Amino acid sequence: MGRRGFLVRSGLALSAALLAGTHSHTHAEPQASRRKPKNWDEVRAQFPLSPQLIHLAAFFLTSHPTPVRAAIERHRAGLDADPIGYWFEHEEKQEAKVLRAAAEYLGANPTDIALTDSTTMGLGLLYGGLTLGNEQEILTTTHDHYSTETALRLRAEQTGAMVRQIHLYRSFKTVSRDEIVESLRKGITPMTRIVAVTWVHSSTGLKLPIHEMAHAIQAINRSRDEQDRITFCVDGVHALGVEDFRVNELGCDFLVAGTHKWMFGPRGTGLVWGHPRAWPIARATIPTFTSQAYDLWMENKSSKDLPQSVHMTPGGFHSFEHRWALDEAFTFHQTMGKSSVMQRIYELNQQLKQGLAAMPHVTLHTPMSQDLSAGIICFEVAGMAPRTVVEKLRQRNIVGSVTPYATKFARLAPSIINSAEEIDTTLRAIKELRAA
């Protein structure tokens, strides 16, 4: 596919001129309009979160920071005043801004990014269109989310392919990056065509060594014919906005993520990035509105020869005021600095994990090392159901959540909206929790 200007996204295709030269500069202009916050208190002030609560579940669904909220309201007002006029005036240039901002943040080509509404939509679009034969195999793990499991199962039912799950580690007490990579390597068979994993597990907070896993898959692919190569797909929703990475150096073929969690993007936004070599394996399930396909249809011509990326994004009308404000979320992160954001999240998570690990009535279910964890912490309080733990913390104005899996844990996720003082308060509250 290369860089021929074909765009994977919802809505009409952007003109090549709007995206031309994306990699010839670093988009200093939009970033220069933002002043770097003086401290983390100033960052927290950007969010209209209730000051009476300690928010340790912000990863679930974001509160919009000031620049995102202002952009949503600006676009909403324009669409309310003159829907068709505002849409024609802003659609191409605003979605180009969003794709440029996303590409700059990811270290990617904007023509390889799809704009979606959520992680689940991205997973459904990607996995629902995989090209597979009835004797081929999708390899995934026992640690993945409902959305991944369901999307893969549905595709297997449609194609006759097999879905096989493996354990990536024996015990949390001994888990290591090497064990995870070796478990993956041993789990791959000659029939494996897709490997689907989740970067940061919302069930335990475990973070996979994606780069090393990608290297293991690439080594296997070097001994295979092109038609037999393994495609490596990653649900990255709890890494995007936390980890400091460039997707073109990560090694996976596809990265799927919602942008309304750690990225603080507008609610109802997300993306799929695909490597140019990987997009052809996906097949569209919803008609696209990209102009190349639509123009050919109006001329009674076939669009089957267009790159598959053109067909992959669903058409239709979306919540444009939210989608068009997404560039502000990427700029917000860039202004703070990706490395600074990651280090702040790591610091607060280490503080909380170390405090929990020191409590005899608490069992920590998230690795202590940041090599194997990111921003989510899962734990148990002896003799107390996870839901009860979360409810008792809520009574003390501390907001947590319960893992939505068969095995349930209490879950807290410190982020850049939190302070060290809030973590200390939370630890004191958990220390006082005792089963009746």
Coordinates of C-alpha atoms in Angstrom, one line a residue, residues 78-258:
G78 CA -21.4 25.1 15.0
L79 CA -23.3 22.0 14.1
D80 CA -26.4 23.1 16.0
A81 CA -26.4 26.5 14.3
D82 CA -25.8 25.3 10.7
P83 CA -25.4 21.5 10.5
I84 CA -24.7 21.1 6.8
G85 CA -22.8 24.3 6.4
Y86 CA -20.5 23.6 9.4
W87 CA -20.0 20.0 8.3
F88 CA -18.9 20.9 4.8
E89 CA -16.6 23.6 6.1
H90 CA -14.9 21.6 8.8
E91 CA -15.1 17.9 8.1
E92 CA -12.1 17.4 5.9
K93 CA -9.7 19.8 7.7
Q94 CA -10.8 18.8 11.2
E95 CA -10.4 15.1 10.7
A96 CA -7.1 15.7 9.0
K97 CA -6.0 17.5 12.2
V98 CA -7.2 14.6 14.3
L99 CA -5.2 12.1 12.2
R100 CA -2.1 14.2 12.1
A101 CA -2.2 14.6 15.9
A102 CA -2.8 10.9 16.4
A103 CA 0.0 10.1 14.0
E104 CA 2.4 12.5 15.7
Y105 CA 1.6 11.0 19.1
L106 CA 1.9 7.4 17.8
G107 CA 4.9 7.9 15.6
A108 CA 2.8 6.6 12.6
N109 CA 1.6 7.5 9.2
P110 CA -1.9 9.1 9.4
T111 CA -3.0 7.1 6.4
D112 CA -2.6 3.9 8.4
I113 CA -5.0 5.0 11.2
A114 CA -8.7 4.4 11.5
L115 CA -10.9 6.5 13.6
T116 CA -13.5 4.4 15.5
D117 CA -15.9 4.9 18.5
S118 CA -14.3 2.5 21.0
T119 CA -11.9 -0.3 21.6
T120 CA -14.7 -2.8 21.2
M121 CA -15.7 -1.3 17.8
G122 CA -12.1 -1.5 16.7
L123 CA -11.8 -5.1 17.7
G124 CA -15.0 -6.0 16.1
L125 CA -14.1 -4.3 12.8
L126 CA -10.6 -5.8 12.7
Y127 CA -11.3 -9.4 14.0
G128 CA -14.7 -9.5 12.2
G129 CA -13.0 -9.1 8.8
L130 CA -10.0 -11.4 9.2
T131 CA -9.1 -13.6 6.2
L132 CA -8.9 -17.1 7.5
G133 CA -9.3 -20.7 6.3
N134 CA -11.2 -23.5 8.0
E135 CA -8.0 -25.3 9.1
Q136 CA -6.2 -22.1 10.3
E137 CA -5.9 -20.9 13.8
I138 CA -6.3 -17.8 15.9
L139 CA -4.1 -17.9 19.0
T140 CA -5.2 -15.9 22.0
T141 CA -4.8 -16.1 25.8
T142 CA -6.9 -17.0 28.8
H143 CA -6.3 -13.4 30.1
D144 CA -8.2 -11.4 27.5
H145 CA -11.3 -9.4 27.7
Y146 CA -14.9 -10.3 26.7
S147 CA -14.7 -8.1 23.6
T148 CA -11.6 -9.9 22.3
E149 CA -13.0 -13.4 23.1
T150 CA -16.4 -12.7 21.5
A151 CA -15.1 -11.0 18.4
L152 CA -12.7 -13.9 17.7
R153 CA -15.3 -16.5 18.5
L154 CA -17.7 -14.9 16.0
R155 CA -15.1 -14.8 13.3
A156 CA -14.2 -18.4 13.9
E157 CA -17.8 -19.4 13.6
Q158 CA -18.1 -17.6 10.3
T159 CA -14.8 -19.0 8.8
G160 CA -14.4 -22.4 10.4
A161 CA -11.1 -21.4 11.8
M162 CA -10.1 -22.4 15.3
V163 CA -9.6 -20.2 18.3
R164 CA -7.1 -21.6 20.9
Q165 CA -6.3 -20.0 24.2
I166 CA -3.1 -20.4 26.2
H167 CA -1.8 -19.4 29.6
L168 CA 1.1 -17.0 29.4
Y169 CA 2.4 -17.7 32.9
R170 CA 2.0 -20.3 35.7
S171 CA 1.9 -18.0 38.8
F172 CA 2.0 -14.3 39.6
K173 CA 4.6 -15.0 42.1
T174 CA 7.1 -16.1 39.5
V175 CA 5.9 -14.5 36.3
S176 CA 8.6 -12.9 34.1
R177 CA 8.9 -11.3 30.7
D178 CA 10.9 -14.4 29.5
E179 CA 8.2 -16.8 30.7
I180 CA 5.5 -14.8 28.8
V181 CA 7.5 -14.7 25.6
E182 CA 8.5 -18.4 25.8
S183 CA 4.8 -19.4 26.5
L184 CA 3.8 -17.5 23.4
R185 CA 6.5 -19.0 21.3
K186 CA 5.6 -22.6 22.4
G187 CA 1.9 -21.9 21.8
I188 CA 2.3 -21.1 18.2
T189 CA 1.7 -24.0 15.7
P190 CA 2.2 -24.3 12.0
M191 CA -1.6 -23.4 11.6
T192 CA -1.4 -20.2 13.6
R193 CA -2.2 -17.2 11.5
I194 CA -3.4 -14.6 14.0
V195 CA -2.0 -13.9 17.5
A196 CA -4.4 -11.7 19.5
V197 CA -3.4 -10.3 22.9
T198 CA -4.1 -7.5 25.3
W199 CA -1.1 -5.2 26.2
V200 CA -2.3 -4.4 29.8
H201 CA -4.7 -6.8 31.4
S202 CA -7.6 -5.1 33.1
S203 CA -8.2 -8.3 35.1
T204 CA -4.9 -8.1 37.0
G205 CA -2.9 -5.1 35.8
L206 CA -0.2 -7.3 34.2
K207 CA 1.6 -5.6 31.3
L208 CA 2.8 -7.8 28.5
P209 CA 6.3 -7.4 26.9
I210 CA 4.8 -6.6 23.5
H211 CA 8.1 -5.7 21.8
E212 CA 9.7 -9.0 22.8
M213 CA 6.6 -10.9 21.8
A214 CA 6.7 -9.2 18.4
H215 CA 10.3 -10.2 18.0
A216 CA 9.5 -13.9 18.7
I217 CA 6.7 -13.8 16.1
Q218 CA 8.9 -12.1 13.6
A219 CA 11.5 -14.8 14.0
I220 CA 8.9 -17.5 13.3
N221 CA 7.6 -15.5 10.3
R222 CA 11.1 -15.4 8.7
S223 CA 10.9 -19.1 8.2
R224 CA 7.4 -18.9 6.6
D225 CA 6.0 -18.1 3.2
E226 CA 4.3 -14.7 3.0
Q227 CA 0.8 -16.3 2.8
D228 CA 1.5 -18.2 6.0
R229 CA 2.9 -15.3 8.1
I230 CA 1.4 -14.6 11.5
T231 CA -0.4 -11.3 12.1
F232 CA 0.1 -9.9 15.6
C233 CA -2.9 -7.9 16.9
V234 CA -2.8 -5.9 20.2
D235 CA -5.6 -4.4 22.3
G236 CA -3.6 -1.4 23.6
V237 CA -6.4 0.5 25.4
H238 CA -4.7 0.5 28.8
A239 CA -1.3 1.3 27.4
L240 CA -2.2 4.2 25.1
G241 CA -1.9 7.3 27.2
V242 CA 0.3 5.6 29.8
E243 CA 3.3 4.0 28.0
D244 CA 5.8 6.1 26.1
F245 CA 6.1 4.3 22.8
R246 CA 6.2 4.8 19.0
V247 CA 4.0 2.3 17.3
N248 CA 6.3 1.9 14.3
E249 CA 8.9 0.5 16.8
L250 CA 6.5 -1.7 18.7
G251 CA 6.6 -4.6 16.3
C252 CA 2.9 -5.5 16.2
D253 CA 0.8 -5.5 13.0
F254 CA -2.4 -3.9 14.5
L255 CA -3.0 -1.8 17.6
V256 CA -6.6 -1.2 18.7
A257 CA -7.5 1.3 21.4
G258 CA -10.3 3.6 22.7

